[in-house]
Tab-separated table of C-alpha atoms in Angstrom:
chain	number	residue	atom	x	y	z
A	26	UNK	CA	0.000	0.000	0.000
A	27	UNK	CA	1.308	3.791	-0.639
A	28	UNK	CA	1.110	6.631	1.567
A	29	UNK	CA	-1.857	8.119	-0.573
A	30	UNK	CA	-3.508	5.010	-0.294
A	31	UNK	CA	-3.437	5.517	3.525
A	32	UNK	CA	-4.537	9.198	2.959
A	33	UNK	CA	-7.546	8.436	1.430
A	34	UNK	CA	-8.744	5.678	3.887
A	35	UNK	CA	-8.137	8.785	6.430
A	36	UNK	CA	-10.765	10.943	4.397
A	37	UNK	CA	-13.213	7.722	4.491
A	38	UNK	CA	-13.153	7.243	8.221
A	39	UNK	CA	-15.603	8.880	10.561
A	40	UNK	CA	-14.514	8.307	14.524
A	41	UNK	CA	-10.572	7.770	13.827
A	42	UNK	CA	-8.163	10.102	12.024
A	43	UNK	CA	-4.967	8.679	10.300
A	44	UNK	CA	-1.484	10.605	9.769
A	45	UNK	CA	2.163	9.326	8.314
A	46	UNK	CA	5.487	11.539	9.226
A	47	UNK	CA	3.461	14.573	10.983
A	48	UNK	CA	5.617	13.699	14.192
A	49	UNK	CA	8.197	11.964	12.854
A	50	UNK	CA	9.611	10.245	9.752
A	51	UNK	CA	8.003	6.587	8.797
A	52	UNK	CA	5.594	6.519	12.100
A	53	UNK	CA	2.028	6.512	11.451
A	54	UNK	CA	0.061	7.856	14.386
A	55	UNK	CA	-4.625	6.821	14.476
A	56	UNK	CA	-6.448	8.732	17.151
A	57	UNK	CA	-9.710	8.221	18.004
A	58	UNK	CA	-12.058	10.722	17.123
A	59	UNK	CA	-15.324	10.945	19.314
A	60	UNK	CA	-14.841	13.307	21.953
A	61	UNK	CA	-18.672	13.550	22.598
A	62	UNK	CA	-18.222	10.254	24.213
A	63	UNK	CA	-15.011	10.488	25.509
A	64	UNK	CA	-13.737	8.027	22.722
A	65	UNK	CA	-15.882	5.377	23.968
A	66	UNK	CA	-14.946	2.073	22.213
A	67	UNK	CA	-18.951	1.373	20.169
A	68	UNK	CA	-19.362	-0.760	16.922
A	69	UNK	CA	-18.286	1.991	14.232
A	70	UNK	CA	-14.820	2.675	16.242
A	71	UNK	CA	-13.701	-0.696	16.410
A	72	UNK	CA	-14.529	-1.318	13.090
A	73	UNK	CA	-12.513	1.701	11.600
A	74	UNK	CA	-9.704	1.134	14.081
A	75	UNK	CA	-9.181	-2.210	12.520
A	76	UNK	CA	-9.374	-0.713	9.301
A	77	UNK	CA	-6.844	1.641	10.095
A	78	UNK	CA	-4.357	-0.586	11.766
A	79	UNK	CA	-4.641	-3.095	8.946
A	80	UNK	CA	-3.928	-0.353	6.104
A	81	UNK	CA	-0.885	1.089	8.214
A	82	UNK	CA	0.465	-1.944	8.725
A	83	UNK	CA	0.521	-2.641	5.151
A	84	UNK	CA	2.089	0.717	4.269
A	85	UNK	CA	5.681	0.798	3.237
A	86	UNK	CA	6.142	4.298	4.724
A	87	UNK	CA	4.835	3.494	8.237
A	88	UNK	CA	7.465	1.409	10.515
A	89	UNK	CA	5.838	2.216	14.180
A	90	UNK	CA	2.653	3.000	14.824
A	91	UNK	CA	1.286	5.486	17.480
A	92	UNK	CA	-2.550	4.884	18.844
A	93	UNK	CA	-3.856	7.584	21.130
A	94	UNK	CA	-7.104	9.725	21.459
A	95	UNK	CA	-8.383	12.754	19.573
A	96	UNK	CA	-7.040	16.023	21.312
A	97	UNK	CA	-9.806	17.622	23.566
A	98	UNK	CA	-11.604	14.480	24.373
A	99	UNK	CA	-9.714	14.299	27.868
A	100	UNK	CA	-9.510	10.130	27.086
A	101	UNK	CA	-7.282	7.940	25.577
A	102	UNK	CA	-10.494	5.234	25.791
A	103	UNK	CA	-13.081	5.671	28.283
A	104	UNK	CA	-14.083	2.516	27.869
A	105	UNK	CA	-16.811	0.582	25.722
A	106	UNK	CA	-19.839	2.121	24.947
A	107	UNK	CA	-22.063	0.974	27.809
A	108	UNK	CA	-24.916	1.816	25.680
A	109	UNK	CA	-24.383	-1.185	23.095
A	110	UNK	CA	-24.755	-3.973	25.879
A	111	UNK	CA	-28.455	-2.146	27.712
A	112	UNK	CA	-30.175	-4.704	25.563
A	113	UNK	CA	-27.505	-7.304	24.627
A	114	UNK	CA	-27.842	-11.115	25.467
A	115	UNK	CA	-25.774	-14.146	25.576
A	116	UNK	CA	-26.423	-14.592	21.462
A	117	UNK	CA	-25.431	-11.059	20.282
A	118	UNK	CA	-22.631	-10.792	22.665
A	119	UNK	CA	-20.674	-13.567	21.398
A	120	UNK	CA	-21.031	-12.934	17.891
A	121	UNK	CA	-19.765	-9.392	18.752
A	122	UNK	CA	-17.331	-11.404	20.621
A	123	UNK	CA	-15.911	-12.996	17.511
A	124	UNK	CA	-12.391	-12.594	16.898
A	125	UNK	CA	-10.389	-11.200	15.929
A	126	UNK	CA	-11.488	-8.115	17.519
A	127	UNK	CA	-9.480	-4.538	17.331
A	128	UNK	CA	-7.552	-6.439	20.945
A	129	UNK	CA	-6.120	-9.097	18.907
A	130	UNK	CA	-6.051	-6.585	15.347
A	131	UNK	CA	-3.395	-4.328	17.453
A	132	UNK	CA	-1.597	-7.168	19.388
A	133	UNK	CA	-0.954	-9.016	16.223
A	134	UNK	CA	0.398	-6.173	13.891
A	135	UNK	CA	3.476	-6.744	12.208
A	136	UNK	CA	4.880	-3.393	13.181
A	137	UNK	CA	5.731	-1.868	16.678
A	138	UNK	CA	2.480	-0.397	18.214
A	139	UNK	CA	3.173	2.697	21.320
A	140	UNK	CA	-0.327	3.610	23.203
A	141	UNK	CA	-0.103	7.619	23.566
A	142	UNK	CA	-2.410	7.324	26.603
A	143	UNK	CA	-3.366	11.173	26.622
A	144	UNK	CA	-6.095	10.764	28.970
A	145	UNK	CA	-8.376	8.181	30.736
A	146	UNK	CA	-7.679	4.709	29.560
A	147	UNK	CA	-10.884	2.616	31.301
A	148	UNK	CA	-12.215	-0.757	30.828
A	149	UNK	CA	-11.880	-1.589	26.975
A	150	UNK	CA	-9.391	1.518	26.220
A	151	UNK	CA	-7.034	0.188	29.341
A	152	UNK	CA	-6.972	-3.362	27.357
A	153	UNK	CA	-6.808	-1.976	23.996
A	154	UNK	CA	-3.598	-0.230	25.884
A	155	UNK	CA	-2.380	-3.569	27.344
A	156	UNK	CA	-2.552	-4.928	23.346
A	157	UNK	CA	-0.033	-2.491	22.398
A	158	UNK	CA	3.552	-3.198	22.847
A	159	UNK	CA	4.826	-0.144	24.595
A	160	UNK	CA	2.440	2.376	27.076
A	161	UNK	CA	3.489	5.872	27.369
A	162	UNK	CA	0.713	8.040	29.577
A	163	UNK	CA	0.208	11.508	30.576
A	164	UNK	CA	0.580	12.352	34.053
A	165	UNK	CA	-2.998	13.311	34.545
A	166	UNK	CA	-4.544	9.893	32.994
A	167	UNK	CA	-6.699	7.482	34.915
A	168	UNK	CA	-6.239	3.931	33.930
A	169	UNK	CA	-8.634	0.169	35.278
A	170	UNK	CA	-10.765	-2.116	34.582
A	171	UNK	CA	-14.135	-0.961	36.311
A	172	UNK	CA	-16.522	-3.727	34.777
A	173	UNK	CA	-16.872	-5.235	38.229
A	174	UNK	CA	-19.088	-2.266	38.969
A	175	UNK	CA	-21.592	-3.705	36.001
A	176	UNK	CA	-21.504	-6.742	36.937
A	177	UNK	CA	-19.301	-7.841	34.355
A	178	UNK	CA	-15.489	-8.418	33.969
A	179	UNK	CA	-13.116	-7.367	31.644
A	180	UNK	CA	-13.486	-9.023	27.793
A	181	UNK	CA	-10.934	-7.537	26.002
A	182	UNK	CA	-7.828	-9.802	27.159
A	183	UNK	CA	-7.581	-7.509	29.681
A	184	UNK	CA	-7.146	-10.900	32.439
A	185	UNK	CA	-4.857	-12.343	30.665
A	186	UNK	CA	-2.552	-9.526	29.847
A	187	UNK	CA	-2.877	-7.598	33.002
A	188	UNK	CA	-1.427	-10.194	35.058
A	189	UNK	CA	1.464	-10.919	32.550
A	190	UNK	CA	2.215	-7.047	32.519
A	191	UNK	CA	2.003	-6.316	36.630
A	192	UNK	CA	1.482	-9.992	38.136
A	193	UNK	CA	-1.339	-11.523	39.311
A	194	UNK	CA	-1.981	-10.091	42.821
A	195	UNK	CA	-1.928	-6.240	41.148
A	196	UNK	CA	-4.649	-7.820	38.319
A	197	UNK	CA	-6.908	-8.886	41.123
A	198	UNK	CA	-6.560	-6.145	43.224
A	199	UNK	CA	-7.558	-3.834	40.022
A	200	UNK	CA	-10.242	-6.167	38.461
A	201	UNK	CA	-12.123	-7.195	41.513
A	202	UNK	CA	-12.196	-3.828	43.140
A	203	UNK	CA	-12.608	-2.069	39.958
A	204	UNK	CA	-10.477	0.578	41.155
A	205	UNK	CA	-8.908	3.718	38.611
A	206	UNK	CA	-5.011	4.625	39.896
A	207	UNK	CA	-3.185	7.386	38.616
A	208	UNK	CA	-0.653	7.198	35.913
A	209	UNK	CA	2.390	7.161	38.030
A	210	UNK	CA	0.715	4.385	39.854
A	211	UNK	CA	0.532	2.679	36.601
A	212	UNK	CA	4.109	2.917	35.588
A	213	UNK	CA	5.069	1.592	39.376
A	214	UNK	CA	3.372	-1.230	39.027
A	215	UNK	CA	4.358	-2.028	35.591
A	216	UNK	CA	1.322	-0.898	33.573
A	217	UNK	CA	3.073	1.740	31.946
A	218	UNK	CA	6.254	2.224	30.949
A	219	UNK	CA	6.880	5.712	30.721
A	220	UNK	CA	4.699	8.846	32.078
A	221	UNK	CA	5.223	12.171	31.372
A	222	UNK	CA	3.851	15.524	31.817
A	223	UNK	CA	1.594	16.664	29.600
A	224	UNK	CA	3.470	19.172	27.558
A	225	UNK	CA	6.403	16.677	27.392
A	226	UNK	CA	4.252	13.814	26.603
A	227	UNK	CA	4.585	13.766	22.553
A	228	UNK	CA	8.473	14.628	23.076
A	229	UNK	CA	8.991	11.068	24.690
A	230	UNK	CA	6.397	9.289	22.600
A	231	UNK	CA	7.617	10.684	19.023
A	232	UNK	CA	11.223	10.448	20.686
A	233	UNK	CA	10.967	6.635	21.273
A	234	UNK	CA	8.830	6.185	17.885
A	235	UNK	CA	11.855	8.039	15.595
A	236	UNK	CA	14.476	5.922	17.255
A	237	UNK	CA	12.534	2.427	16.298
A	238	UNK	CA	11.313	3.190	13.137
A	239	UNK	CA	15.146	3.911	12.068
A	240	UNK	CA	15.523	0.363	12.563
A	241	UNK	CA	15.282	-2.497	10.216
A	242	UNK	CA	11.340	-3.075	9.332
A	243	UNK	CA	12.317	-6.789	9.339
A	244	UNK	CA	14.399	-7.216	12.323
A	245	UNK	CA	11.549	-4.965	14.788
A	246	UNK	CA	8.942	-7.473	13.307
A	247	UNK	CA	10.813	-10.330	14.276
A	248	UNK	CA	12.041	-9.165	17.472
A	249	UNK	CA	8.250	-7.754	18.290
A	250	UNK	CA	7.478	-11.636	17.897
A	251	UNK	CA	10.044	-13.160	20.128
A	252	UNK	CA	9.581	-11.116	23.266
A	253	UNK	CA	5.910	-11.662	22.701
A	254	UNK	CA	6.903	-15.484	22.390
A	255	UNK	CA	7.718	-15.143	26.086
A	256	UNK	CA	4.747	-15.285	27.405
A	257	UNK	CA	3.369	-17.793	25.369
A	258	UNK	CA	5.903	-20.587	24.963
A	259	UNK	CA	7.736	-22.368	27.595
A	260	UNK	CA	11.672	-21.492	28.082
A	261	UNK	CA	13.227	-23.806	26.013
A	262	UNK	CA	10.550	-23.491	23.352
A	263	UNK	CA	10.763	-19.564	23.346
A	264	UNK	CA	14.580	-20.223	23.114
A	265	UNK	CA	14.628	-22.445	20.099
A	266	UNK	CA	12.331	-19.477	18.753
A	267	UNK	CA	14.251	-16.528	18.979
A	268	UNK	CA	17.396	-18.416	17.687
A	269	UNK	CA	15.312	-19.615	14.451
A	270	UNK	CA	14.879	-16.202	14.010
A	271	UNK	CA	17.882	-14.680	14.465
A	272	UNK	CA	19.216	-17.084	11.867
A	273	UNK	CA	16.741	-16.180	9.682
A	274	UNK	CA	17.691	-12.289	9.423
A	275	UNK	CA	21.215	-13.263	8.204
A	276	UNK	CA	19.296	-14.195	4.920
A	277	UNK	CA	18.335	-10.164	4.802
A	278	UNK	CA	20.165	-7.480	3.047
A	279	UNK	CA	19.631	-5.168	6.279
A	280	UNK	CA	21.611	-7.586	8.122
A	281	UNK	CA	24.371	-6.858	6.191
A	282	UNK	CA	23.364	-2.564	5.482
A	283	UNK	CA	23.801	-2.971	9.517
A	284	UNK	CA	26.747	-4.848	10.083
A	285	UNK	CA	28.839	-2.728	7.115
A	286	UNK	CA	27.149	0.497	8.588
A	287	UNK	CA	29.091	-0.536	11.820
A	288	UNK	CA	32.149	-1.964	10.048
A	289	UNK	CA	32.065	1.743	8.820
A	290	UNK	CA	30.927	4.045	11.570
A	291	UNK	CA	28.134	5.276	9.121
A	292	UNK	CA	24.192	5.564	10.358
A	293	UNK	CA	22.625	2.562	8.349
A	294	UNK	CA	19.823	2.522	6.083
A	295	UNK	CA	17.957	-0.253	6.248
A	296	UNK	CA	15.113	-0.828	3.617
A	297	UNK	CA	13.254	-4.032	4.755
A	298	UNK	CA	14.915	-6.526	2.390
Protein backbone atom coordinates (compact mmCIF):
# COMPACT_ATOMS: atom_id res chain seq x y z
CA UNK A 1 0.00 0.00 0.00
CA UNK A 2 1.31 3.79 -0.64
CA UNK A 3 1.11 6.63 1.57
CA UNK A 4 -1.86 8.12 -0.57
CA UNK A 5 -3.51 5.01 -0.29
CA UNK A 6 -3.44 5.52 3.52
CA UNK A 7 -4.54 9.20 2.96
CA UNK A 8 -7.55 8.44 1.43
CA UNK A 9 -8.74 5.68 3.89
CA UNK A 10 -8.14 8.79 6.43
CA UNK A 11 -10.76 10.94 4.40
CA UNK A 12 -13.21 7.72 4.49
CA UNK A 13 -13.15 7.24 8.22
CA UNK A 14 -15.60 8.88 10.56
CA UNK A 15 -14.51 8.31 14.52
CA UNK A 16 -10.57 7.77 13.83
CA UNK A 17 -8.16 10.10 12.02
CA UNK A 18 -4.97 8.68 10.30
CA UNK A 19 -1.48 10.61 9.77
CA UNK A 20 2.16 9.33 8.31
CA UNK A 21 5.49 11.54 9.23
CA UNK A 22 3.46 14.57 10.98
CA UNK A 23 5.62 13.70 14.19
CA UNK A 24 8.20 11.96 12.85
CA UNK A 25 9.61 10.24 9.75
CA UNK A 26 8.00 6.59 8.80
CA UNK A 27 5.59 6.52 12.10
CA UNK A 28 2.03 6.51 11.45
CA UNK A 29 0.06 7.86 14.39
CA UNK A 30 -4.62 6.82 14.48
CA UNK A 31 -6.45 8.73 17.15
CA UNK A 32 -9.71 8.22 18.00
CA UNK A 33 -12.06 10.72 17.12
CA UNK A 34 -15.32 10.95 19.31
CA UNK A 35 -14.84 13.31 21.95
CA UNK A 36 -18.67 13.55 22.60
CA UNK A 37 -18.22 10.25 24.21
CA UNK A 38 -15.01 10.49 25.51
CA UNK A 39 -13.74 8.03 22.72
CA UNK A 40 -15.88 5.38 23.97
CA UNK A 41 -14.95 2.07 22.21
CA UNK A 42 -18.95 1.37 20.17
CA UNK A 43 -19.36 -0.76 16.92
CA UNK A 44 -18.29 1.99 14.23
CA UNK A 45 -14.82 2.68 16.24
CA UNK A 46 -13.70 -0.70 16.41
CA UNK A 47 -14.53 -1.32 13.09
CA UNK A 48 -12.51 1.70 11.60
CA UNK A 49 -9.70 1.13 14.08
CA UNK A 50 -9.18 -2.21 12.52
CA UNK A 51 -9.37 -0.71 9.30
CA UNK A 52 -6.84 1.64 10.09
CA UNK A 53 -4.36 -0.59 11.77
CA UNK A 54 -4.64 -3.09 8.95
CA UNK A 55 -3.93 -0.35 6.10
CA UNK A 56 -0.89 1.09 8.21
CA UNK A 57 0.47 -1.94 8.72
CA UNK A 58 0.52 -2.64 5.15
CA UNK A 59 2.09 0.72 4.27
CA UNK A 60 5.68 0.80 3.24
CA UNK A 61 6.14 4.30 4.72
CA UNK A 62 4.83 3.49 8.24
CA UNK A 63 7.47 1.41 10.51
CA UNK A 64 5.84 2.22 14.18
CA UNK A 65 2.65 3.00 14.82
CA UNK A 66 1.29 5.49 17.48
CA UNK A 67 -2.55 4.88 18.84
CA UNK A 68 -3.86 7.58 21.13
CA UNK A 69 -7.10 9.72 21.46
CA UNK A 70 -8.38 12.75 19.57
CA UNK A 71 -7.04 16.02 21.31
CA UNK A 72 -9.81 17.62 23.57
CA UNK A 73 -11.60 14.48 24.37
CA UNK A 74 -9.71 14.30 27.87
CA UNK A 75 -9.51 10.13 27.09
CA UNK A 76 -7.28 7.94 25.58
CA UNK A 77 -10.49 5.23 25.79
CA UNK A 78 -13.08 5.67 28.28
CA UNK A 79 -14.08 2.52 27.87
CA UNK A 80 -16.81 0.58 25.72
CA UNK A 81 -19.84 2.12 24.95
CA UNK A 82 -22.06 0.97 27.81
CA UNK A 83 -24.92 1.82 25.68
CA UNK A 84 -24.38 -1.19 23.10
CA UNK A 85 -24.75 -3.97 25.88
CA UNK A 86 -28.45 -2.15 27.71
CA UNK A 87 -30.17 -4.70 25.56
CA UNK A 88 -27.50 -7.30 24.63
CA UNK A 89 -27.84 -11.11 25.47
CA UNK A 90 -25.77 -14.15 25.58
CA UNK A 91 -26.42 -14.59 21.46
CA UNK A 92 -25.43 -11.06 20.28
CA UNK A 93 -22.63 -10.79 22.67
CA UNK A 94 -20.67 -13.57 21.40
CA UNK A 95 -21.03 -12.93 17.89
CA UNK A 96 -19.76 -9.39 18.75
CA UNK A 97 -17.33 -11.40 20.62
CA UNK A 98 -15.91 -13.00 17.51
CA UNK A 99 -12.39 -12.59 16.90
CA UNK A 100 -10.39 -11.20 15.93
CA UNK A 101 -11.49 -8.11 17.52
CA UNK A 102 -9.48 -4.54 17.33
CA UNK A 103 -7.55 -6.44 20.95
CA UNK A 104 -6.12 -9.10 18.91
CA UNK A 105 -6.05 -6.59 15.35
CA UNK A 106 -3.39 -4.33 17.45
CA UNK A 107 -1.60 -7.17 19.39
CA UNK A 108 -0.95 -9.02 16.22
CA UNK A 109 0.40 -6.17 13.89
CA UNK A 110 3.48 -6.74 12.21
CA UNK A 111 4.88 -3.39 13.18
CA UNK A 112 5.73 -1.87 16.68
CA UNK A 113 2.48 -0.40 18.21
CA UNK A 114 3.17 2.70 21.32
CA UNK A 115 -0.33 3.61 23.20
CA UNK A 116 -0.10 7.62 23.57
CA UNK A 117 -2.41 7.32 26.60
CA UNK A 118 -3.37 11.17 26.62
CA UNK A 119 -6.10 10.76 28.97
CA UNK A 120 -8.38 8.18 30.74
CA UNK A 121 -7.68 4.71 29.56
CA UNK A 122 -10.88 2.62 31.30
CA UNK A 123 -12.22 -0.76 30.83
CA UNK A 124 -11.88 -1.59 26.98
CA UNK A 125 -9.39 1.52 26.22
CA UNK A 126 -7.03 0.19 29.34
CA UNK A 127 -6.97 -3.36 27.36
CA UNK A 128 -6.81 -1.98 24.00
CA UNK A 129 -3.60 -0.23 25.88
CA UNK A 130 -2.38 -3.57 27.34
CA UNK A 131 -2.55 -4.93 23.35
CA UNK A 132 -0.03 -2.49 22.40
CA UNK A 133 3.55 -3.20 22.85
CA UNK A 134 4.83 -0.14 24.59
CA UNK A 135 2.44 2.38 27.08
CA UNK A 136 3.49 5.87 27.37
CA UNK A 137 0.71 8.04 29.58
CA UNK A 138 0.21 11.51 30.58
CA UNK A 139 0.58 12.35 34.05
CA UNK A 140 -3.00 13.31 34.54
CA UNK A 141 -4.54 9.89 32.99
CA UNK A 142 -6.70 7.48 34.92
CA UNK A 143 -6.24 3.93 33.93
CA UNK A 144 -8.63 0.17 35.28
CA UNK A 145 -10.77 -2.12 34.58
CA UNK A 146 -14.14 -0.96 36.31
CA UNK A 147 -16.52 -3.73 34.78
CA UNK A 148 -16.87 -5.24 38.23
CA UNK A 149 -19.09 -2.27 38.97
CA UNK A 150 -21.59 -3.71 36.00
CA UNK A 151 -21.50 -6.74 36.94
CA UNK A 152 -19.30 -7.84 34.36
CA UNK A 153 -15.49 -8.42 33.97
CA UNK A 154 -13.12 -7.37 31.64
CA UNK A 155 -13.49 -9.02 27.79
CA UNK A 156 -10.93 -7.54 26.00
CA UNK A 157 -7.83 -9.80 27.16
CA UNK A 158 -7.58 -7.51 29.68
CA UNK A 159 -7.15 -10.90 32.44
CA UNK A 160 -4.86 -12.34 30.66
CA UNK A 161 -2.55 -9.53 29.85
CA UNK A 162 -2.88 -7.60 33.00
CA UNK A 163 -1.43 -10.19 35.06
CA UNK A 164 1.46 -10.92 32.55
CA UNK A 165 2.22 -7.05 32.52
CA UNK A 166 2.00 -6.32 36.63
CA UNK A 167 1.48 -9.99 38.14
CA UNK A 168 -1.34 -11.52 39.31
CA UNK A 169 -1.98 -10.09 42.82
CA UNK A 170 -1.93 -6.24 41.15
CA UNK A 171 -4.65 -7.82 38.32
CA UNK A 172 -6.91 -8.89 41.12
CA UNK A 173 -6.56 -6.15 43.22
CA UNK A 174 -7.56 -3.83 40.02
CA UNK A 175 -10.24 -6.17 38.46
CA UNK A 176 -12.12 -7.20 41.51
CA UNK A 177 -12.20 -3.83 43.14
CA UNK A 178 -12.61 -2.07 39.96
CA UNK A 179 -10.48 0.58 41.16
CA UNK A 180 -8.91 3.72 38.61
CA UNK A 181 -5.01 4.63 39.90
CA UNK A 182 -3.18 7.39 38.62
CA UNK A 183 -0.65 7.20 35.91
CA UNK A 184 2.39 7.16 38.03
CA UNK A 185 0.71 4.38 39.85
CA UNK A 186 0.53 2.68 36.60
CA UNK A 187 4.11 2.92 35.59
CA UNK A 188 5.07 1.59 39.38
CA UNK A 189 3.37 -1.23 39.03
CA UNK A 190 4.36 -2.03 35.59
CA UNK A 191 1.32 -0.90 33.57
CA UNK A 192 3.07 1.74 31.95
CA UNK A 193 6.25 2.22 30.95
CA UNK A 194 6.88 5.71 30.72
CA UNK A 195 4.70 8.85 32.08
CA UNK A 196 5.22 12.17 31.37
CA UNK A 197 3.85 15.52 31.82
CA UNK A 198 1.59 16.66 29.60
CA UNK A 199 3.47 19.17 27.56
CA UNK A 200 6.40 16.68 27.39
CA UNK A 201 4.25 13.81 26.60
CA UNK A 202 4.58 13.77 22.55
CA UNK A 203 8.47 14.63 23.08
CA UNK A 204 8.99 11.07 24.69
CA UNK A 205 6.40 9.29 22.60
CA UNK A 206 7.62 10.68 19.02
CA UNK A 207 11.22 10.45 20.69
CA UNK A 208 10.97 6.63 21.27
CA UNK A 209 8.83 6.19 17.88
CA UNK A 210 11.85 8.04 15.59
CA UNK A 211 14.48 5.92 17.25
CA UNK A 212 12.53 2.43 16.30
CA UNK A 213 11.31 3.19 13.14
CA UNK A 214 15.15 3.91 12.07
CA UNK A 215 15.52 0.36 12.56
CA UNK A 216 15.28 -2.50 10.22
CA UNK A 217 11.34 -3.08 9.33
CA UNK A 218 12.32 -6.79 9.34
CA UNK A 219 14.40 -7.22 12.32
CA UNK A 220 11.55 -4.97 14.79
CA UNK A 221 8.94 -7.47 13.31
CA UNK A 222 10.81 -10.33 14.28
CA UNK A 223 12.04 -9.16 17.47
CA UNK A 224 8.25 -7.75 18.29
CA UNK A 225 7.48 -11.64 17.90
CA UNK A 226 10.04 -13.16 20.13
CA UNK A 227 9.58 -11.12 23.27
CA UNK A 228 5.91 -11.66 22.70
CA UNK A 229 6.90 -15.48 22.39
CA UNK A 230 7.72 -15.14 26.09
CA UNK A 231 4.75 -15.28 27.40
CA UNK A 232 3.37 -17.79 25.37
CA UNK A 233 5.90 -20.59 24.96
CA UNK A 234 7.74 -22.37 27.60
CA UNK A 235 11.67 -21.49 28.08
CA UNK A 236 13.23 -23.81 26.01
CA UNK A 237 10.55 -23.49 23.35
CA UNK A 238 10.76 -19.56 23.35
CA UNK A 239 14.58 -20.22 23.11
CA UNK A 240 14.63 -22.45 20.10
CA UNK A 241 12.33 -19.48 18.75
CA UNK A 242 14.25 -16.53 18.98
CA UNK A 243 17.40 -18.42 17.69
CA UNK A 244 15.31 -19.62 14.45
CA UNK A 245 14.88 -16.20 14.01
CA UNK A 246 17.88 -14.68 14.46
CA UNK A 247 19.22 -17.08 11.87
CA UNK A 248 16.74 -16.18 9.68
CA UNK A 249 17.69 -12.29 9.42
CA UNK A 250 21.22 -13.26 8.20
CA UNK A 251 19.30 -14.20 4.92
CA UNK A 252 18.33 -10.16 4.80
CA UNK A 253 20.17 -7.48 3.05
CA UNK A 254 19.63 -5.17 6.28
CA UNK A 255 21.61 -7.59 8.12
CA UNK A 256 24.37 -6.86 6.19
CA UNK A 257 23.36 -2.56 5.48
CA UNK A 258 23.80 -2.97 9.52
CA UNK A 259 26.75 -4.85 10.08
CA UNK A 260 28.84 -2.73 7.12
CA UNK A 261 27.15 0.50 8.59
CA UNK A 262 29.09 -0.54 11.82
CA UNK A 263 32.15 -1.96 10.05
CA UNK A 264 32.07 1.74 8.82
CA UNK A 265 30.93 4.04 11.57
CA UNK A 266 28.13 5.28 9.12
CA UNK A 267 24.19 5.56 10.36
CA UNK A 268 22.62 2.56 8.35
CA UNK A 269 19.82 2.52 6.08
CA UNK A 270 17.96 -0.25 6.25
CA UNK A 271 15.11 -0.83 3.62
CA UNK A 272 13.25 -4.03 4.75
CA UNK A 273 14.91 -6.53 2.39
Amino acid sequence: MREDDLAALDTELELVSVSVGEHAEKVGTIAIERPDARNALNGQVRTELKEAVAAAEADDAVRVLVLTGGEGSGAFVAGADVTEFKDRGLVEQREASERPRVYETVDDASIPVIARINGHALGGGCELAQACDVRIAAAGSKLGQPEINLGLIPGGGGTQRLARLVGEGQAMRLILSGELIDAAEAKEIGLVDQCYEEEELDDGVYELASSMAAKSPIALEFAKNAVKASSRMGLEEGIEYESELFVQLFATEDKDEGIGAFLESRDPEFTGE
